[in-house]
Amino acid sequence: MSDLGAELEALRARADDALRAAGTTEEVEAVRHALLGRSGELTVLMRGLGQADPDARPALGRLANEIRDHVQAALSARAEELAVGDLAARLQDEAIDMSAPGRPVRIGHLHPVQTLMRDLREVFHAFGFEVFEGPEIETEAYNFELLNIPPDHPARDLWDTLYVAEPGSIELGQPRPAADGTILRTHTSPVQVRAMQALDAPIRVITPGRCFRYEAVDASHASEFFQVEGLVVDRDTSLADLKGMLEEIARALYGRDVRTRFRPGYYPFTEPSVAFDIGCLVCGGSGCPACKRTGWMTILGAGMVHPEVLRNGGFDPEEFQGYAFGMGPDRMTMLRHGIGDIRLFFSADLRFGRQFAEGR
Ligand code: PHE
């Protein structure tokens, strides 16, 4: 056999070895390139056929073609084999273990003040109260006048108000309160009048919501806070009902042994007005810094709805009476958890918030 014939035979053997050794489709491609590429070994040998002895040329040509076909077939076969193997390996690698435990989804939880407000809702629900909500952006009329607080009444000083500016007045460098009396409500009491105007007697509602005041912010004052107002209007309600109700509520919230007391208070929209205290939850009544050494903590203001306010709500004070109370859920939450600074509630500090994730 000629040299060329021997070289062709040797190449077939080498090609087979190389393909057997190829472990990936990329390696098969490299073998193809080394043999059949433009300067591949087989390509170069076949180009040499032209110089071969004319007698031997036909036989060599056939041999060369046969080897090229063989190599091509072997390349495809190996490539296919490996591709199937790759798929099997991928299926193996990427298999999903249906029995593996799932990754826990991170679930949010309520803000502690919201938790307390929901608890309040539940307690009041048991006493037959429904929820009636009013707007956070109010008018001076509802926030003050209809609650028996005339424009120049000194009691306005009790509520440092955030006014909404008259459109255009800021641009002129002379901000002034909106002429239509739009303000941010300073308490939830305006919803008393809204509820009376919307509902028929007997009324038993609580009105939870956000309030705003122009406050010097410190550990116990925020410019944004919550209130839960309660209102009852009926034909035969009295201060005795108010007392009994508040005592029951205090027991429901703080336990049967909680001590309570009423003190005289003043609000323009209730008459008489009271402040309602519970025995200090921190020291139990012996006096500590939390209760300013009095042994008592004030948790709400209350009173019999003023006849003028009943009238503004559309009720005849000769026929109907009502009582109302206003609670501060922020403060109540601080008492519940021993939180020393109201600003934490609005701080968006997750280290604070996450402490209340438990069980909710
Ligand atoms: N609105 C009063 C306040 O913000 C609280 C209150 C409500 C008092 C209802 C009496 C009756 O201080």
Short mmCIF file of C-alpha atoms and ligand atoms in Angstrom, two decimals:
data_model
loop_
_atom_site.label_atom_id
_atom_site.label_comp_id
_atom_site.label_asym_id
_atom_site.label_seq_id
_atom_site.Cartn_x
_atom_site.Cartn_y
_atom_site.Cartn_z
CA MET A 1 0.00 0.00 0.00
CA SER A 2 1.21 3.50 -0.78
CA ASP A 3 2.32 5.91 1.95
CA LEU A 4 -0.81 7.92 1.41
CA GLY A 5 -2.98 4.83 1.85
CA ALA A 6 -1.20 3.99 5.10
CA GLU A 7 -1.58 7.54 6.32
CA LEU A 8 -5.31 7.44 5.54
CA GLU A 9 -5.73 4.19 7.45
CA ALA A 10 -3.75 5.55 10.41
CA LEU A 11 -5.95 8.63 10.40
CA ARG A 12 -9.13 6.55 10.59
CA ALA A 13 -7.75 4.79 13.68
CA ARG A 14 -6.75 8.08 15.29
CA ALA A 15 -10.12 9.60 14.53
CA ASP A 16 -11.87 6.71 16.24
CA ASP A 17 -9.62 7.03 19.31
CA ALA A 18 -10.10 10.78 19.49
CA LEU A 19 -13.87 10.44 19.30
CA ARG A 20 -13.97 7.79 21.97
CA ALA A 21 -11.98 10.13 24.21
CA ALA A 22 -14.22 13.13 23.47
CA GLY A 23 -16.42 13.63 26.54
CA THR A 24 -18.45 16.66 25.52
CA THR A 25 -20.11 17.97 22.39
CA GLU A 26 -17.50 20.77 22.40
CA GLU A 27 -14.71 18.21 22.27
CA VAL A 28 -16.43 16.44 19.35
CA GLU A 29 -16.54 19.77 17.52
CA ALA A 30 -12.79 20.20 18.15
CA VAL A 31 -12.11 16.76 16.61
CA ARG A 32 -14.26 17.66 13.60
CA HIS A 33 -12.29 20.85 13.15
CA ALA A 34 -8.91 19.06 13.48
CA LEU A 35 -9.87 16.50 10.80
CA LEU A 36 -12.25 18.16 8.41
CA GLY A 37 -11.56 21.85 8.90
CA ARG A 38 -9.99 23.86 6.09
CA SER A 39 -6.50 22.84 7.21
CA GLY A 40 -7.71 19.67 8.92
CA GLU A 41 -5.64 16.51 8.59
CA LEU A 42 -8.05 14.67 6.29
CA THR A 43 -8.61 17.77 4.18
CA VAL A 44 -4.87 18.17 3.71
CA LEU A 45 -4.37 14.47 2.82
CA MET A 46 -7.19 14.59 0.27
CA ARG A 47 -5.67 17.65 -1.29
CA GLY A 48 -2.45 15.56 -1.71
CA LEU A 49 -4.33 12.97 -3.85
CA GLY A 50 -3.63 15.09 -6.95
CA GLN A 51 0.07 14.32 -6.67
CA ALA A 52 -0.45 10.56 -6.23
CA ASP A 53 0.58 7.99 -8.84
CA PRO A 54 -2.17 8.12 -11.53
CA ASP A 55 -2.58 4.31 -11.37
CA ALA A 56 -3.13 4.28 -7.63
CA ARG A 57 -5.29 7.45 -7.65
CA PRO A 58 -8.76 5.88 -8.16
CA ALA A 59 -8.28 3.36 -5.35
CA LEU A 60 -6.82 6.00 -3.05
CA GLY A 61 -9.71 8.32 -3.91
CA ARG A 62 -12.23 5.67 -2.99
CA LEU A 63 -10.39 4.95 0.26
CA ALA A 64 -10.23 8.63 1.10
CA ASN A 65 -13.98 9.10 0.47
CA GLU A 66 -14.80 6.03 2.47
CA ILE A 67 -12.72 7.31 5.41
CA ARG A 68 -14.28 10.77 5.17
CA ASP A 69 -17.77 9.23 5.25
CA HIS A 70 -16.74 7.05 8.16
CA VAL A 71 -15.33 9.99 10.10
CA GLN A 72 -18.42 12.12 9.42
CA ALA A 73 -20.74 9.37 10.53
CA ALA A 74 -18.65 8.70 13.62
CA LEU A 75 -18.62 12.42 14.48
CA SER A 76 -22.43 12.68 14.24
CA ALA A 77 -22.96 9.47 16.16
CA ARG A 78 -20.69 10.59 19.00
CA ALA A 79 -22.20 14.08 19.09
CA GLU A 80 -25.67 12.63 19.37
CA GLU A 81 -24.64 10.19 22.06
CA LEU A 82 -23.18 13.01 24.11
CA ALA A 83 -26.19 15.27 23.59
CA VAL A 84 -28.47 12.58 24.97
CA GLY A 85 -26.07 12.15 27.88
CA ASP A 86 -26.10 15.93 28.49
CA LEU A 87 -29.88 15.91 28.62
CA ALA A 88 -29.89 13.01 31.03
CA ALA A 89 -27.34 14.82 33.19
CA ARG A 90 -29.37 18.01 33.12
CA LEU A 91 -32.54 16.23 34.02
CA GLN A 92 -30.63 14.71 36.90
CA ASP A 93 -29.10 18.03 37.99
CA GLU A 94 -32.20 20.10 37.67
CA ALA A 95 -34.61 17.58 39.06
CA ILE A 96 -37.02 19.11 41.58
CA ASP A 97 -37.29 17.25 44.84
CA MET A 98 -41.01 17.39 45.47
CA SER A 99 -40.54 16.05 48.98
CA ALA A 100 -38.12 18.81 50.08
CA PRO A 101 -39.59 21.23 52.62
CA GLY A 102 -40.53 24.60 51.08
CA ARG A 103 -38.62 27.79 51.75
CA PRO A 104 -40.68 29.76 54.24
CA VAL A 105 -42.35 32.82 52.73
CA ARG A 106 -41.72 35.93 54.80
CA ILE A 107 -45.06 37.16 56.03
CA GLY A 108 -45.48 40.65 57.38
CA HIS A 109 -47.36 41.40 60.56
CA LEU A 110 -49.38 44.16 62.12
CA HIS A 111 -47.87 47.22 63.71
CA PRO A 112 -48.34 46.93 67.50
CA VAL A 113 -50.66 49.95 67.52
CA GLN A 114 -52.82 48.31 64.85
CA THR A 115 -52.88 45.11 66.89
CA LEU A 116 -54.13 47.05 69.88
CA MET A 117 -56.74 48.80 67.76
CA ARG A 118 -57.98 45.45 66.48
CA ASP A 119 -58.21 44.21 70.05
CA LEU A 120 -60.26 47.31 70.88
CA ARG A 121 -62.54 46.59 67.94
CA GLU A 122 -63.13 43.09 69.22
CA VAL A 123 -63.88 44.22 72.73
CA PHE A 124 -66.27 46.90 71.50
CA HIS A 125 -67.84 44.55 69.04
CA ALA A 126 -68.79 42.35 71.97
CA PHE A 127 -70.56 45.38 73.48
CA GLY A 128 -72.53 45.96 70.30
CA PHE A 129 -70.44 48.79 68.78
CA GLU A 130 -69.82 49.04 65.06
CA VAL A 131 -67.00 50.87 63.31
CA PHE A 132 -67.77 54.22 61.69
CA GLU A 133 -64.88 56.03 60.01
CA GLY A 134 -64.44 59.67 59.07
CA PRO A 135 -61.94 61.63 56.96
CA GLU A 136 -58.43 62.52 58.13
CA ILE A 137 -58.64 65.76 56.17
CA GLU A 138 -61.43 67.64 57.89
CA THR A 139 -62.99 71.05 57.99
CA GLU A 140 -62.71 73.43 60.92
CA ALA A 141 -66.48 73.24 61.17
CA TYR A 142 -66.49 69.53 62.04
CA ASN A 143 -63.24 69.59 63.99
CA PHE A 144 -64.25 72.60 66.12
CA GLU A 145 -67.44 74.60 65.55
CA LEU A 146 -69.89 71.70 65.41
CA LEU A 147 -68.19 70.37 68.55
CA ASN A 148 -69.11 73.55 70.39
CA ILE A 149 -65.69 75.17 70.02
CA PRO A 150 -66.24 78.65 68.49
CA PRO A 151 -63.47 80.20 66.37
CA ASP A 152 -61.92 82.33 69.09
CA HIS A 153 -62.60 80.01 71.99
CA PRO A 154 -59.50 79.50 74.15
CA ALA A 155 -60.14 75.75 74.11
CA ARG A 156 -58.77 75.73 70.56
CA ASP A 157 -55.38 75.99 72.17
CA LEU A 158 -55.88 72.43 73.40
CA TRP A 159 -55.48 71.28 69.81
CA ASP A 160 -52.53 72.73 67.96
CA THR A 161 -53.80 72.48 64.45
CA LEU A 162 -52.10 71.76 61.15
CA TYR A 163 -53.81 73.92 58.56
CA VAL A 164 -53.98 73.26 54.86
CA ALA A 165 -52.75 76.34 53.00
CA GLU A 166 -54.99 78.40 50.74
CA PRO A 167 -54.02 77.46 47.17
CA GLY A 168 -51.51 79.95 45.77
CA SER A 169 -50.79 81.61 49.11
CA ILE A 170 -47.49 79.78 49.60
CA GLU A 171 -46.28 80.82 46.15
CA LEU A 172 -47.00 84.43 47.09
CA GLY A 173 -44.83 84.02 50.18
CA GLN A 174 -47.87 84.57 52.41
CA PRO A 175 -49.15 81.17 53.49
CA ARG A 176 -52.56 81.38 55.14
CA PRO A 177 -55.16 78.80 56.17
CA ALA A 178 -57.46 77.62 53.40
CA ALA A 179 -60.54 79.83 53.13
CA ASP A 180 -62.78 76.75 53.06
CA GLY A 181 -61.46 75.72 56.49
CA THR A 182 -59.64 72.56 55.40
CA ILE A 183 -57.39 71.21 58.15
CA LEU A 184 -55.93 67.91 59.30
CA ARG A 185 -58.17 66.61 62.06
CA THR A 186 -56.70 67.01 65.52
CA HIS A 187 -58.91 64.32 67.05
CA THR A 188 -61.55 61.78 66.00
CA SER A 189 -64.34 63.72 67.75
CA PRO A 190 -65.55 65.31 64.46
CA VAL A 191 -66.67 61.81 63.49
CA GLN A 192 -69.18 62.01 66.38
CA VAL A 193 -71.10 64.63 64.44
CA ARG A 194 -70.68 62.81 61.14
CA ALA A 195 -72.01 59.60 62.69
CA MET A 196 -74.99 61.39 64.21
CA GLN A 197 -75.79 62.99 60.86
CA ALA A 198 -75.53 59.66 59.06
CA LEU A 199 -77.14 57.21 61.47
CA ASP A 200 -80.41 56.86 63.33
CA ALA A 201 -80.63 56.27 67.06
CA PRO A 202 -79.72 54.14 68.84
CA ILE A 203 -76.10 54.79 67.83
CA ARG A 204 -73.22 52.70 69.16
CA VAL A 205 -70.07 53.32 67.17
CA ILE A 206 -66.33 53.47 67.57
CA THR A 207 -64.39 55.65 65.18
CA PRO A 208 -60.74 54.63 64.95
CA GLY A 209 -58.33 56.73 62.95
CA ARG A 210 -55.25 58.83 62.49
CA CYS A 211 -55.01 62.35 63.90
CA PHE A 212 -52.51 65.17 63.46
CA ARG A 213 -51.26 67.97 65.67
CA TYR A 214 -48.68 70.68 65.44
CA GLU A 215 -46.67 69.28 68.34
CA ALA A 216 -43.19 69.76 69.69
CA VAL A 217 -42.26 66.11 69.12
CA ASP A 218 -40.71 64.28 72.07
CA ALA A 219 -40.80 60.83 73.70
CA SER A 220 -44.52 61.14 74.47
CA HIS A 221 -45.77 63.49 71.73
CA ALA A 222 -45.95 62.82 68.00
CA SER A 223 -47.43 65.02 65.31
CA GLU A 224 -49.22 61.97 63.97
CA PHE A 225 -51.04 59.50 66.21
CA PHE A 226 -54.20 57.46 66.53
CA GLN A 227 -57.42 57.80 68.45
CA VAL A 228 -60.37 55.54 68.94
CA GLU A 229 -63.52 57.49 69.67
CA GLY A 230 -66.65 55.92 71.08
CA LEU A 231 -70.16 57.34 70.78
CA VAL A 232 -73.49 56.18 72.11
CA VAL A 233 -76.71 58.09 71.42
CA ASP A 234 -79.99 56.78 72.75
CA ARG A 235 -83.14 57.81 74.60
CA ASP A 236 -82.07 56.68 78.06
CA THR A 237 -78.34 56.90 78.51
CA SER A 238 -76.69 58.46 81.50
CA LEU A 239 -73.34 59.08 83.08
CA ALA A 240 -73.90 55.83 84.99
CA ASP A 241 -73.97 53.93 81.67
CA LEU A 242 -70.75 55.62 80.61
CA LYS A 243 -69.07 54.68 83.90
CA GLY A 244 -70.25 51.10 83.72
CA MET A 245 -69.18 50.75 80.10
CA LEU A 246 -65.70 52.17 80.67
CA GLU A 247 -65.14 49.96 83.70
CA GLU A 248 -66.09 46.89 81.70
CA ILE A 249 -63.83 47.94 78.85
CA ALA A 250 -60.92 48.47 81.22
CA ARG A 251 -61.43 44.96 82.61
CA ALA A 252 -61.66 43.46 79.15
CA LEU A 253 -58.41 45.14 78.15
CA TYR A 254 -56.33 45.00 81.32
CA GLY A 255 -57.82 42.15 83.32
CA ARG A 256 -60.50 41.78 85.98
CA ASP A 257 -58.37 43.17 88.78
CA VAL A 258 -57.61 46.51 87.17
CA ARG A 259 -58.40 49.49 89.40
CA THR A 260 -60.25 52.42 87.86
CA ARG A 261 -61.26 55.94 88.81
CA PHE A 262 -63.01 58.94 87.31
CA ARG A 263 -61.82 62.51 87.70
CA PRO A 264 -63.57 65.68 86.58
CA GLY A 265 -62.31 66.88 83.22
CA TYR A 266 -63.09 69.53 80.67
CA TYR A 267 -64.02 69.27 76.99
CA PRO A 268 -66.26 71.78 75.21
CA PHE A 269 -68.23 68.98 73.51
CA THR A 270 -69.08 66.95 76.62
CA GLU A 271 -70.88 68.06 79.79
CA PRO A 272 -70.05 66.85 82.32
CA SER A 273 -66.61 65.70 81.23
CA VAL A 274 -64.38 63.16 82.94
CA ALA A 275 -60.90 61.74 82.75
CA PHE A 276 -60.71 57.99 83.22
CA ASP A 277 -57.69 56.50 84.98
CA ILE A 278 -56.54 52.97 85.62
CA GLY A 279 -54.19 51.84 88.38
CA CYS A 280 -50.62 52.08 87.10
CA LEU A 281 -49.75 48.94 85.17
CA VAL A 282 -46.06 49.33 85.93
CA CYS A 283 -46.01 49.71 89.73
CA GLY A 284 -49.52 48.49 90.56
CA GLY A 285 -50.38 51.75 92.29
CA SER A 286 -47.50 52.39 94.67
CA GLY A 287 -46.07 55.16 92.48
CA CYS A 288 -43.26 55.04 89.91
CA PRO A 289 -41.79 57.24 87.16
CA ALA A 290 -44.23 55.79 84.57
CA CYS A 291 -47.25 57.16 86.49
CA LYS A 292 -45.39 60.25 87.71
CA ARG A 293 -45.63 58.76 91.23
CA THR A 294 -49.41 59.09 91.36
CA GLY A 295 -50.21 55.37 91.06
CA TRP A 296 -52.68 56.18 88.24
CA MET A 297 -52.56 56.42 84.48
CA THR A 298 -55.07 58.35 82.41
CA ILE A 299 -56.22 56.30 79.44
CA LEU A 300 -59.07 58.39 78.05
CA GLY A 301 -61.27 61.46 78.18
CA ALA A 302 -65.05 61.14 78.14
CA GLY A 303 -68.35 62.72 79.01
CA MET A 304 -72.01 63.16 78.18
CA VAL A 305 -72.43 64.58 74.68
CA HIS A 306 -73.11 68.34 74.97
CA PRO A 307 -76.71 69.29 74.00
CA GLU A 308 -75.35 71.67 71.38
CA VAL A 309 -73.39 68.83 69.73
CA LEU A 310 -76.45 66.57 69.76
CA ARG A 311 -78.36 69.34 68.03
CA ASN A 312 -75.59 69.76 65.43
CA GLY A 313 -75.84 66.04 64.79
CA GLY A 314 -79.57 66.34 64.19
CA PHE A 315 -80.83 65.03 67.55
CA ASP A 316 -83.16 66.77 69.96
CA PRO A 317 -81.37 66.94 73.34
CA GLU A 318 -84.77 66.93 75.08
CA GLU A 319 -85.35 63.45 73.74
CA PHE A 320 -81.87 61.99 73.27
CA GLN A 321 -78.73 61.79 75.34
CA GLY A 322 -75.35 60.46 74.43
CA TYR A 323 -71.97 59.72 75.85
CA ALA A 324 -68.62 59.81 74.15
CA PHE A 325 -65.07 58.88 74.95
CA GLY A 326 -61.72 59.22 73.21
CA MET A 327 -58.81 56.85 73.70
CA GLY A 328 -55.17 57.06 72.66
CA PRO A 329 -54.12 53.69 71.27
CA ASP A 330 -50.49 54.80 70.88
CA ARG A 331 -50.20 55.45 74.59
CA MET A 332 -52.12 52.31 75.39
CA THR A 333 -49.69 50.31 73.24
CA MET A 334 -46.76 51.91 75.04
CA LEU A 335 -48.29 50.81 78.35
CA ARG A 336 -48.99 47.33 77.04
CA HIS A 337 -45.41 46.66 75.93
CA GLY A 338 -43.43 49.01 78.16
CA ILE A 339 -42.32 51.14 75.18
CA GLY A 340 -40.59 54.30 76.33
CA ASP A 341 -40.69 56.48 73.20
CA ILE A 342 -43.67 57.14 70.92
CA ARG A 343 -41.34 58.10 68.07
CA LEU A 344 -40.40 54.44 67.64
CA PHE A 345 -43.87 53.82 66.21
CA PHE A 346 -43.09 55.99 63.20
CA SER A 347 -39.36 55.27 62.95
CA ALA A 348 -39.64 52.48 60.34
CA ASP A 349 -36.83 50.73 62.24
CA LEU A 350 -37.31 47.04 61.50
CA ARG A 351 -35.44 46.06 64.67
CA PHE A 352 -38.29 47.69 66.57
CA GLY A 353 -41.12 46.40 64.39
CA ARG A 354 -39.96 42.78 64.23
CA GLN A 355 -40.25 42.40 67.98
CA PHE A 356 -44.01 42.35 67.53
CA ALA A 357 -44.12 39.62 64.87
CA GLU A 358 -44.88 36.90 67.39
CA GLY A 359 -48.22 35.18 67.17
CA ARG A 360 -49.86 37.59 64.75
N1 PHE B 1 -61.28 64.51 71.51
C1 PHE B 1 -60.73 64.57 72.83
C2 PHE B 1 -59.23 64.78 72.70
O1 PHE B 1 -58.68 64.65 71.64
C3 PHE B 1 -60.99 63.31 73.62
C4 PHE B 1 -62.45 63.13 73.92
C5 PHE B 1 -63.26 62.41 73.08
C6 PHE B 1 -63.02 63.66 75.06
C7 PHE B 1 -64.59 62.21 73.37
C8 PHE B 1 -64.35 63.49 75.36
C9 PHE B 1 -65.14 62.76 74.51
O2 PHE B 1 -58.53 65.11 73.65
#
